[in-house]
């Protein structure tokens, strides 16, 4: 994962060109499932998302951060 906020148990992954083969996709999905099984919220974005829609990415992260903060208070 690229970013992790332990207090929120929030992981963020930005998938670039290294995440395109079937093997890499399978591994990424397996890893995400394992993290989610342990209560970690997982957000996944592509490089294209970040480059073409950074405002949407930031809004999604902000929304999830606020939602998770309310759960731990």
mmCIF file with all atom_site columns, C-alpha atoms in Angstrom:
data_model
loop_
_atom_site.group_PDB
_atom_site.id
_atom_site.type_symbol
_atom_site.label_atom_id
_atom_site.label_alt_id
_atom_site.label_comp_id
_atom_site.label_asym_id
_atom_site.label_entity_id
_atom_site.label_seq_id
_atom_site.pdbx_PDB_ins_code
_atom_site.Cartn_x
_atom_site.Cartn_y
_atom_site.Cartn_z
_atom_site.occupancy
_atom_site.B_iso_or_equiv
_atom_site.pdbx_formal_charge
_atom_site.auth_seq_id
_atom_site.auth_comp_id
_atom_site.auth_asym_id
_atom_site.auth_atom_id
_atom_site.pdbx_PDB_model_num
ATOM 1  C CA . UNK A 1 1  ? 0.000   0.000   0.000   1.00 0.00 ? 1  UNK A CA 1
ATOM 2  C CA . UNK A 1 2  ? 1.158   3.522   -0.618  1.00 0.00 ? 2  UNK A CA 1
ATOM 3  C CA . UNK A 1 3  ? -0.321  5.237   2.436   1.00 0.00 ? 3  UNK A CA 1
ATOM 4  C CA . UNK A 1 4  ? -1.608  3.968   5.756   1.00 0.00 ? 4  UNK A CA 1
ATOM 5  C CA . UNK A 1 5  ? -3.299  5.838   8.600   1.00 0.00 ? 5  UNK A CA 1
ATOM 6  C CA . UNK A 1 6  ? -3.084  3.471   11.580  1.00 0.00 ? 6  UNK A CA 1
ATOM 7  C CA . UNK A 1 7  ? -5.440  5.436   13.836  1.00 0.00 ? 7  UNK A CA 1
ATOM 8  C CA . UNK A 1 8  ? -8.155  5.211   11.173  1.00 0.00 ? 8  UNK A CA 1
ATOM 9  C CA . UNK A 1 9  ? -7.107  1.796   9.892   1.00 0.00 ? 9  UNK A CA 1
ATOM 10 C CA . UNK A 1 10 ? -7.237  3.288   6.400   1.00 0.00 ? 10 UNK A CA 1
ATOM 11 C CA . UNK A 1 11 ? -5.025  2.057   3.561   1.00 0.00 ? 11 UNK A CA 1
ATOM 12 C CA . UNK A 1 12 ? -4.664  3.863   0.256   1.00 0.00 ? 12 UNK A CA 1
ATOM 13 C CA . UNK A 1 13 ? -3.217  2.285   -2.863  1.00 0.00 ? 13 UNK A CA 1
ATOM 14 C CA . UNK A 1 14 ? -2.401  4.110   -6.092  1.00 0.00 ? 14 UNK A CA 1
ATOM 15 C CA . UNK A 1 15 ? -2.043  1.620   -8.921  1.00 0.00 ? 15 UNK A CA 1
ATOM 16 C CA . UNK A 1 16 ? 0.391   2.508   -11.651 1.00 0.00 ? 16 UNK A CA 1
ATOM 17 C CA . UNK A 1 17 ? 1.794   0.594   -14.572 1.00 0.00 ? 17 UNK A CA 1
ATOM 18 C CA . UNK A 1 18 ? 3.206   -2.092  -12.267 1.00 0.00 ? 18 UNK A CA 1
ATOM 19 C CA . UNK A 1 19 ? -0.294  -3.296  -11.420 1.00 0.00 ? 19 UNK A CA 1
ATOM 20 C CA . UNK A 1 20 ? -1.465  -4.404  -14.844 1.00 0.00 ? 20 UNK A CA 1
ATOM 21 C CA . UNK A 1 21 ? -0.582  -8.065  -15.227 1.00 0.00 ? 21 UNK A CA 1
ATOM 22 C CA . UNK A 1 22 ? -3.024  -10.787 -14.186 1.00 0.00 ? 22 UNK A CA 1
ATOM 23 C CA . UNK A 1 23 ? -0.546  -11.996 -11.568 1.00 0.00 ? 23 UNK A CA 1
ATOM 24 C CA . UNK A 1 24 ? -0.159  -8.516  -10.061 1.00 0.00 ? 24 UNK A CA 1
ATOM 25 C CA . UNK A 1 25 ? -3.916  -7.921  -10.102 1.00 0.00 ? 25 UNK A CA 1
ATOM 26 C CA . UNK A 1 26 ? -4.511  -11.245 -8.351  1.00 0.00 ? 26 UNK A CA 1
ATOM 27 C CA . UNK A 1 27 ? -1.885  -10.426 -5.718  1.00 0.00 ? 27 UNK A CA 1
ATOM 28 C CA . UNK A 1 28 ? -3.291  -6.919  -5.169  1.00 0.00 ? 28 UNK A CA 1
ATOM 29 C CA . UNK A 1 29 ? -6.803  -8.340  -4.720  1.00 0.00 ? 29 UNK A CA 1
ATOM 30 C CA . UNK A 1 30 ? -5.553  -11.057 -2.347  1.00 0.00 ? 30 UNK A CA 1
ATOM 31 C CA . UNK A 1 31 ? -3.641  -8.510  -0.262  1.00 0.00 ? 31 UNK A CA 1
ATOM 32 C CA . UNK A 1 32 ? -6.590  -6.104  -0.176  1.00 0.00 ? 32 UNK A CA 1
ATOM 33 C CA . UNK A 1 33 ? -8.922  -8.898  0.947   1.00 0.00 ? 33 UNK A CA 1
ATOM 34 C CA . UNK A 1 34 ? -6.521  -9.889  3.743   1.00 0.00 ? 34 UNK A CA 1
ATOM 35 C CA . UNK A 1 35 ? -6.283  -6.308  4.967   1.00 0.00 ? 35 UNK A CA 1
ATOM 36 C CA . UNK A 1 36 ? -10.060 -5.870  4.857   1.00 0.00 ? 36 UNK A CA 1
ATOM 37 C CA . UNK A 1 37 ? -10.511 -9.139  6.773   1.00 0.00 ? 37 UNK A CA 1
ATOM 38 C CA . UNK A 1 38 ? -8.471  -7.478  9.527   1.00 0.00 ? 38 UNK A CA 1
ATOM 39 C CA . UNK A 1 39 ? -10.726 -4.412  9.647   1.00 0.00 ? 39 UNK A CA 1
ATOM 40 C CA . UNK A 1 40 ? -8.690  -2.114  7.448   1.00 0.00 ? 40 UNK A CA 1
ATOM 41 C CA . UNK A 1 41 ? -10.632 0.126   5.068   1.00 0.00 ? 41 UNK A CA 1
ATOM 42 C CA . UNK A 1 42 ? -8.969  0.067   1.660   1.00 0.00 ? 42 UNK A CA 1
ATOM 43 C CA . UNK A 1 43 ? -9.180  2.775   -0.998  1.00 0.00 ? 43 UNK A CA 1
ATOM 44 C CA . UNK A 1 44 ? -7.730  2.059   -4.413  1.00 0.00 ? 44 UNK A CA 1
ATOM 45 C CA . UNK A 1 45 ? -7.079  4.601   -7.150  1.00 0.00 ? 45 UNK A CA 1
ATOM 46 C CA . UNK A 1 46 ? -5.278  4.410   -10.468 1.00 0.00 ? 46 UNK A CA 1
ATOM 47 C CA . UNK A 1 47 ? -2.595  6.820   -11.594 1.00 0.00 ? 47 UNK A CA 1
ATOM 48 C CA . UNK A 1 48 ? -5.129  8.012   -14.162 1.00 0.00 ? 48 UNK A CA 1
ATOM 49 C CA . UNK A 1 49 ? -7.569  8.821   -11.347 1.00 0.00 ? 49 UNK A CA 1
ATOM 50 C CA . UNK A 1 50 ? -4.895  10.879  -9.618  1.00 0.00 ? 50 UNK A CA 1
ATOM 51 C CA . UNK A 1 51 ? -3.775  12.718  -12.764 1.00 0.00 ? 51 UNK A CA 1
ATOM 52 C CA . UNK A 1 52 ? -7.181  13.278  -14.354 1.00 0.00 ? 52 UNK A CA 1
ATOM 53 C CA . UNK A 1 53 ? -9.420  13.642  -11.292 1.00 0.00 ? 53 UNK A CA 1
ATOM 54 C CA . UNK A 1 54 ? -7.319  14.662  -8.295  1.00 0.00 ? 54 UNK A CA 1
ATOM 55 C CA . UNK A 1 55 ? -10.252 16.616  -6.852  1.00 0.00 ? 55 UNK A CA 1
ATOM 56 C CA . UNK A 1 56 ? -12.398 13.476  -6.867  1.00 0.00 ? 56 UNK A CA 1
ATOM 57 C CA . UNK A 1 57 ? -9.620  11.434  -5.283  1.00 0.00 ? 57 UNK A CA 1
ATOM 58 C CA . UNK A 1 58 ? -9.108  14.014  -2.543  1.00 0.00 ? 58 UNK A CA 1
ATOM 59 C CA . UNK A 1 59 ? -12.865 14.239  -1.918  1.00 0.00 ? 59 UNK A CA 1
ATOM 60 C CA . UNK A 1 60 ? -13.106 10.459  -1.602  1.00 0.00 ? 60 UNK A CA 1
ATOM 61 C CA . UNK A 1 61 ? -10.195 10.331  0.844   1.00 0.00 ? 61 UNK A CA 1
ATOM 62 C CA . UNK A 1 62 ? -11.635 13.249  2.823   1.00 0.00 ? 62 UNK A CA 1
ATOM 63 C CA . UNK A 1 63 ? -15.079 11.641  3.001   1.00 0.00 ? 63 UNK A CA 1
ATOM 64 C CA . UNK A 1 64 ? -13.666 8.315   4.225   1.00 0.00 ? 64 UNK A CA 1
ATOM 65 C CA . UNK A 1 65 ? -11.382 10.034  6.710   1.00 0.00 ? 65 UNK A CA 1
ATOM 66 C CA . UNK A 1 66 ? -14.269 11.998  8.196   1.00 0.00 ? 66 UNK A CA 1
ATOM 67 C CA . UNK A 1 67 ? -16.493 8.906   8.284   1.00 0.00 ? 67 UNK A CA 1
ATOM 68 C CA . UNK A 1 68 ? -13.840 6.818   10.017  1.00 0.00 ? 68 UNK A CA 1
ATOM 69 C CA . UNK A 1 69 ? -13.046 9.570   12.508  1.00 0.00 ? 69 UNK A CA 1
ATOM 70 C CA . UNK A 1 70 ? -16.690 9.619   13.585  1.00 0.00 ? 70 UNK A CA 1
ATOM 71 C CA . UNK A 1 71 ? -16.567 5.867   14.193  1.00 0.00 ? 71 UNK A CA 1
ATOM 72 C CA . UNK A 1 72 ? -13.591 6.050   16.554  1.00 0.00 ? 72 UNK A CA 1
ATOM 73 C CA . UNK A 1 73 ? -14.846 8.972   18.661  1.00 0.00 ? 73 UNK A CA 1
#
